[in-house]
PDB file of C-alpha atoms in Angstrom:
ATOM      1  CA  MET A 122       8.325  43.022 -87.537  1.00  0.00           C
ATOM      2  CA  PRO A 123       5.493  44.260 -85.175  1.00  0.00           C
ATOM      3  CA  GLY A 124       6.996  42.203 -82.386  1.00  0.00           C
ATOM      4  CA  LYS A 125      10.291  44.042 -82.910  1.00  0.00           C
ATOM      5  CA  PHE A 126       8.623  47.439 -82.815  1.00  0.00           C
ATOM      6  CA  PHE A 127       6.767  46.445 -79.529  1.00  0.00           C
ATOM      7  CA  LEU A 128      10.009  45.248 -77.966  1.00  0.00           C
ATOM      8  CA  ILE A 129      12.001  48.430 -78.766  1.00  0.00           C
ATOM      9  CA  PHE A 130       8.983  50.465 -77.667  1.00  0.00           C
ATOM     10  CA  PHE A 131       8.640  48.688 -74.275  1.00  0.00           C
ATOM     11  CA  LEU A 132      12.441  48.794 -73.725  1.00  0.00           C
ATOM     12  CA  SER A 133      12.659  52.511 -74.431  1.00  0.00           C
ATOM     13  CA  LEU A 134       9.536  53.212 -72.219  1.00  0.00           C
ATOM     14  CA  THR A 135      11.336  51.126 -69.350  1.00  0.00           C
ATOM     15  CA  VAL A 136      14.474  53.227 -69.648  1.00  0.00           C
ATOM     16  CA  ILE A 137      12.599  56.452 -69.680  1.00  0.00           C
ATOM     17  CA  CYS A 138      10.576  55.532 -66.639  1.00  0.00           C
ATOM     18  CA  GLN A 139      13.673  54.386 -64.703  1.00  0.00           C
ATOM     19  CA  SER A 140      15.363  57.829 -65.330  1.00  0.00           C
ATOM     20  CA  PHE A 141      12.520  59.453 -63.344  1.00  0.00           C
ATOM     21  CA  ARG A 142      12.768  57.373 -60.025  1.00  0.00           C
ATOM     22  CA  ALA A 143      12.659  59.295 -56.929  1.00  0.00           C
ATOM     23  CA  GLU A 144      16.385  58.829 -56.004  1.00  0.00           C
ATOM     24  CA  ASN A 145      17.208  60.624 -59.327  1.00  0.00           C
ATOM     25  CA  VAL A 146      15.180  63.766 -58.557  1.00  0.00           C
ATOM     26  CA  HIS A 147      18.086  65.222 -56.675  1.00  0.00           C
ATOM     27  CA  PRO A 148      21.199  63.590 -56.783  1.00  0.00           C
ATOM     28  CA  TYR A 149      22.765  65.682 -53.832  1.00  0.00           C
ATOM     29  CA  HIS A 150      21.687  65.174 -50.417  1.00  0.00           C
ATOM     30  CA  VAL A 151      21.810  68.568 -48.766  1.00  0.00           C
ATOM     31  CA  GLY A 152      20.119  70.265 -45.775  1.00  0.00           C
ATOM     32  CA  SER A 153      20.628  73.598 -44.122  1.00  0.00           C
ATOM     33  CA  VAL A 154      20.403  74.581 -40.439  1.00  0.00           C
ATOM     34  CA  GLU A 155      20.157  78.163 -39.373  1.00  0.00           C
ATOM     35  CA  ILE A 156      21.007  78.716 -35.651  1.00  0.00           C
ATOM     36  CA  ASN A 157      20.158  82.377 -34.962  1.00  0.00           C
ATOM     37  CA  TYR A 158      20.565  84.015 -31.519  1.00  0.00           C
ATOM     38  CA  ASN A 159      17.535  86.132 -30.426  1.00  0.00           C
ATOM     39  CA  SER A 160      19.002  88.968 -28.235  1.00  0.00           C
ATOM     40  CA  LYS A 161      15.454  89.829 -26.897  1.00  0.00           C
ATOM     41  CA  SER A 162      14.451  86.229 -25.964  1.00  0.00           C
ATOM     42  CA  LYS A 163      18.064  85.138 -25.297  1.00  0.00           C
ATOM     43  CA  THR A 164      17.331  81.960 -26.994  1.00  0.00           C
ATOM     44  CA  PHE A 165      18.833  80.402 -30.266  1.00  0.00           C
ATOM     45  CA  GLU A 166      16.024  79.846 -32.793  1.00  0.00           C
ATOM     46  CA  VAL A 167      16.881  76.975 -35.081  1.00  0.00           C
ATOM     47  CA  ALA A 168      15.514  76.364 -38.568  1.00  0.00           C
ATOM     48  CA  GLY A 169      16.421  73.263 -40.546  1.00  0.00           C
ATOM     49  CA  ARG A 170      15.503  72.768 -44.181  1.00  0.00           C
ATOM     50  CA  PHE A 171      15.539  69.411 -45.762  1.00  0.00           C
ATOM     51  CA  PHE A 172      14.100  67.622 -49.000  1.00  0.00           C
ATOM     52  CA  LEU A 173      10.728  66.404 -48.156  1.00  0.00           C
ATOM     53  CA  ASP A 174      11.193  62.939 -49.405  1.00  0.00           C
ATOM     54  CA  ASP A 175      14.739  62.541 -47.779  1.00  0.00           C
ATOM     55  CA  LEU A 176      13.238  63.362 -44.430  1.00  0.00           C
ATOM     56  CA  GLU A 177      10.273  60.999 -44.901  1.00  0.00           C
ATOM     57  CA  ASN A 178      12.692  58.166 -45.760  1.00  0.00           C
ATOM     58  CA  GLY A 179      15.060  59.038 -42.871  1.00  0.00           C
ATOM     59  CA  LEU A 180      12.248  58.906 -40.338  1.00  0.00           C
ATOM     60  CA  SER A 181      10.914  55.786 -41.924  1.00  0.00           C
ATOM     61  CA  LYS A 182      14.258  54.155 -41.659  1.00  0.00           C
ATOM     62  CA  LYS A 183      14.861  55.230 -38.115  1.00  0.00           C
ATOM     63  CA  TYR A 184      11.442  54.350 -36.750  1.00  0.00           C
ATOM     64  CA  GLY A 185      10.435  51.443 -38.989  1.00  0.00           C
ATOM     65  CA  SER A 186       7.329  52.844 -40.378  1.00  0.00           C
ATOM     66  CA  SER A 187       6.156  55.112 -43.147  1.00  0.00           C
ATOM     67  CA  PHE A 188       5.744  58.775 -42.967  1.00  0.00           C
ATOM     68  CA  HIS A 189       4.004  61.233 -45.529  1.00  0.00           C
ATOM     69  CA  PHE A 190       4.229  64.931 -45.174  1.00  0.00           C
ATOM     70  CA  ASN A 191       1.406  65.666 -47.559  1.00  0.00           C
ATOM     71  CA  ASP A 192      -1.153  63.476 -45.747  1.00  0.00           C
ATOM     72  CA  GLU A 193      -3.037  65.263 -42.778  1.00  0.00           C
ATOM     73  CA  LYS A 194      -3.534  61.857 -41.029  1.00  0.00           C
ATOM     74  CA  TYR A 195       0.214  61.621 -40.475  1.00  0.00           C
ATOM     75  CA  LYS A 196       0.604  65.017 -38.897  1.00  0.00           C
ATOM     76  CA  GLU A 197       0.521  63.851 -35.163  1.00  0.00           C
ATOM     77  CA  ARG A 198       2.886  60.844 -35.939  1.00  0.00           C
ATOM     78  CA  LEU A 199       5.154  63.179 -37.843  1.00  0.00           C
ATOM     79  CA  ASN A 200       5.400  65.628 -34.986  1.00  0.00           C
ATOM     80  CA  GLU A 201       6.228  62.923 -32.552  1.00  0.00           C
ATOM     81  CA  ALA A 202       8.779  61.395 -34.739  1.00  0.00           C
ATOM     82  CA  LEU A 203      10.344  64.740 -35.719  1.00  0.00           C
ATOM     83  CA  GLN A 204      10.672  65.700 -32.121  1.00  0.00           C
ATOM     84  CA  LYS A 205      12.671  62.577 -31.141  1.00  0.00           C
ATOM     85  CA  TYR A 206      14.780  62.752 -34.328  1.00  0.00           C
ATOM     86  CA  CYS A 207      15.642  66.416 -33.893  1.00  0.00           C
ATOM     87  CA  LEU A 208      16.621  65.944 -30.252  1.00  0.00           C
ATOM     88  CA  GLU A 209      18.952  62.881 -31.316  1.00  0.00           C
ATOM     89  CA  TYR A 210      20.516  64.423 -34.343  1.00  0.00           C
ATOM     90  CA  PHE A 211      20.917  68.139 -33.218  1.00  0.00           C
ATOM     91  CA  ARG A 212      22.833  69.275 -30.085  1.00  0.00           C
ATOM     92  CA  LEU A 213      23.883  72.773 -29.101  1.00  0.00           C
ATOM     93  CA  LYS A 214      26.442  73.942 -26.427  1.00  0.00           C
ATOM     94  CA  THR A 215      27.499  77.271 -25.489  1.00  0.00           C
ATOM     95  CA  ASP A 216      30.271  78.231 -23.178  1.00  0.00           C
ATOM     96  CA  ASN A 217      30.840  74.530 -22.144  1.00  0.00           C
ATOM     97  CA  ARG A 218      27.202  73.852 -21.336  1.00  0.00           C
ATOM     98  CA  PHE A 219      24.591  71.994 -23.200  1.00  0.00           C
ATOM     99  CA  LEU A 220      21.434  73.753 -23.922  1.00  0.00           C
ATOM    100  CA  LYS A 221      17.919  72.057 -23.622  1.00  0.00           C
ATOM    101  CA  ILE A 222      16.444  72.141 -27.148  1.00  0.00           C
ATOM    102  CA  SER A 223      12.675  72.242 -27.662  1.00  0.00           C
ATOM    103  CA  TYR A 224      10.941  71.095 -30.772  1.00  0.00           C
ATOM    104  CA  ILE A 225       8.479  73.838 -31.934  1.00  0.00           C
ATOM    105  CA  GLY A 226       7.202  72.278 -35.160  1.00  0.00           C
ATOM    106  CA  TYR A 227       7.498  71.841 -38.871  1.00  0.00           C
ATOM    107  CA  GLU A 228       6.133  73.438 -42.020  1.00  0.00           C
ATOM    108  CA  GLU A 229       5.906  72.009 -45.552  1.00  0.00           C
ATOM    109  CA  ASP A 230       7.185  74.123 -48.307  1.00  0.00           C
ATOM    110  CA  GLN A 231       6.572  72.411 -51.734  1.00  0.00           C
ATOM    111  CA  GLU A 232       9.521  69.830 -52.014  1.00  0.00           C
ATOM    112  CA  SER A 233      11.042  70.695 -48.827  1.00  0.00           C
ATOM    113  CA  VAL A 234      10.310  70.635 -44.955  1.00  0.00           C
ATOM    114  CA  ASN A 235      11.297  73.388 -42.494  1.00  0.00           C
ATOM    115  CA  VAL A 236      11.774  72.128 -39.015  1.00  0.00           C
ATOM    116  CA  PHE A 237      11.928  74.640 -36.185  1.00  0.00           C
ATOM    117  CA  LEU A 238      13.593  74.349 -32.588  1.00  0.00           C
ATOM    118  CA  GLU A 239      14.448  76.614 -29.865  1.00  0.00           C
ATOM    119  CA  SER A 240      16.903  76.480 -27.042  1.00  0.00           C
ATOM    120  CA  GLU A 241      16.439  77.427 -23.435  1.00  0.00           C
ATOM    121  CA  PRO A 242      17.574  81.030 -22.689  1.00  0.00           C
ATOM    122  CA  VAL A 243      21.317  81.814 -22.431  1.00  0.00           C
ATOM    123  CA  ALA A 244      22.965  85.100 -21.897  1.00  0.00           C
ATOM    124  CA  ASN A 245      25.892  86.451 -23.983  1.00  0.00           C
ATOM    125  CA  PRO A 246      26.962  83.354 -25.757  1.00  0.00           C
ATOM    126  CA  LYS A 247      30.566  83.520 -27.000  1.00  0.00           C
ATOM    127  CA  LYS A 248      31.708  80.022 -27.837  1.00  0.00           C
ATOM    128  CA  ILE A 249      29.123  77.743 -29.708  1.00  0.00           C
ATOM    129  CA  GLU A 250      29.457  74.253 -30.415  1.00  0.00           C
ATOM    130  CA  THR A 251      27.024  72.247 -32.259  1.00  0.00           C
ATOM    131  CA  ALA A 252      26.507  68.615 -33.452  1.00  0.00           C
ATOM    132  CA  VAL A 253      24.410  68.439 -36.649  1.00  0.00           C
ATOM    133  CA  SER A 254      23.837  64.938 -38.146  1.00  0.00           C
ATOM    134  CA  PHE A 255      20.533  65.305 -39.855  1.00  0.00           C
ATOM    135  CA  LEU A 256      19.858  62.557 -42.398  1.00  0.00           C
ATOM    136  CA  TYR A 257      23.344  60.805 -41.607  1.00  0.00           C
ATOM    137  CA  ASN A 258      21.272  57.696 -40.574  1.00  0.00           C
ATOM    138  CA  LEU A 259      20.054  57.567 -44.290  1.00  0.00           C
ATOM    139  CA  PHE A 260      22.953  58.910 -46.776  1.00  0.00           C
ATOM    140  CA  ASP A 261      26.666  58.580 -46.440  1.00  0.00           C
ATOM    141  CA  ASP A 262      27.046  61.655 -48.734  1.00  0.00           C
ATOM    142  CA  GLN A 263      24.769  63.895 -46.748  1.00  0.00           C
ATOM    143  CA  ILE A 264      25.888  67.553 -46.391  1.00  0.00           C
ATOM    144  CA  ASN A 265      24.568  69.968 -43.951  1.00  0.00           C
ATOM    145  CA  ILE A 266      25.230  73.727 -44.337  1.00  0.00           C
ATOM    146  CA  VAL A 267      25.251  75.264 -40.971  1.00  0.00           C
ATOM    147  CA  HIS A 268      24.936  79.001 -40.287  1.00  0.00           C
ATOM    148  CA  ILE A 269      25.326  80.477 -36.875  1.00  0.00           C
ATOM    149  CA  ILE A 270      24.264  84.199 -36.358  1.00  0.00           C
ATOM    150  CA  ILE A 271      24.917  86.088 -33.310  1.00  0.00           C
ATOM    151  CA  ASP A 272      24.189  89.772 -33.196  1.00  0.00           C
ATOM    152  CA  GLY A 273      24.047  89.983 -37.059  1.00  0.00           C
ATOM    153  CA  GLN A 274      27.426  88.344 -37.413  1.00  0.00           C
ATOM    154  CA  ARG A 275      27.075  85.229 -39.455  1.00  0.00           C
ATOM    155  CA  LYS A 276      29.502  82.244 -39.474  1.00  0.00           C
ATOM    156  CA  SER A 277      28.780  79.381 -41.999  1.00  0.00           C
ATOM    157  CA  GLU A 278      30.419  76.035 -42.521  1.00  0.00           C
ATOM    158  CA  LYS A 279      29.625  72.884 -44.586  1.00  0.00           C
ATOM    159  CA  LEU A 280      29.483  69.546 -42.608  1.00  0.00           C
ATOM    160  CA  SER A 281      29.841  66.469 -44.706  1.00  0.00           C
ATOM    161  CA  TYR A 282      29.269  62.929 -43.510  1.00  0.00           C
ATOM    162  CA  PRO A 283      30.502  61.712 -41.065  1.00  0.00           C
ATOM    163  CA  ASN A 284      31.701  65.139 -39.870  1.00  0.00           C
ATOM    164  CA  ARG A 285      29.089  66.565 -37.440  1.00  0.00           C
ATOM    165  CA  TYR A 286      30.755  68.972 -34.958  1.00  0.00           C
ATOM    166  CA  LEU A 287      31.152  72.696 -35.537  1.00  0.00           C
ATOM    167  CA  TYR A 288      32.920  75.140 -33.098  1.00  0.00           C
ATOM    168  CA  LYS A 289      32.637  78.984 -33.550  1.00  0.00           C
ATOM    169  CA  GLN A 290      33.989  81.732 -31.477  1.00  0.00           C
ATOM    170  CA  PHE A 291      31.952  85.086 -31.419  1.00  0.00           C
TER     171      PHE A 291
END
């Protein structure tokens, strides 16, 4: 009888522990990218927000080594990896010309990471084209919500894997 009790207890504990695995923490893979035109600097300021663990896993898969946002010793490696990653998975084009994008940095916000980019200056953008494929290298159900804001006018769209292209006229 004590053997059966132990077996039932052990199986119950196993089921409970498996229900808390990291992949079950958030069953949806969603990020957001805001592309805001700053009329004073004439640049696009880009802010991406992603789940911390998803971005760690995406970088690890892409570059073949582990990354940890909550560990200070990884900060330099994270900045280097994020710079390469962002420049590969984000493109911005206005009026039929690709813009040079600079990586500014990142900031941790509890369970998410904010990544900051900025474009080279461009005057009076009217036609905006972007390619956003953050975390497509990790998840085939990734969704990126993209907001483009020019002179207070916001246009938003949901990009679901494999769709990465967005065209907006202002």
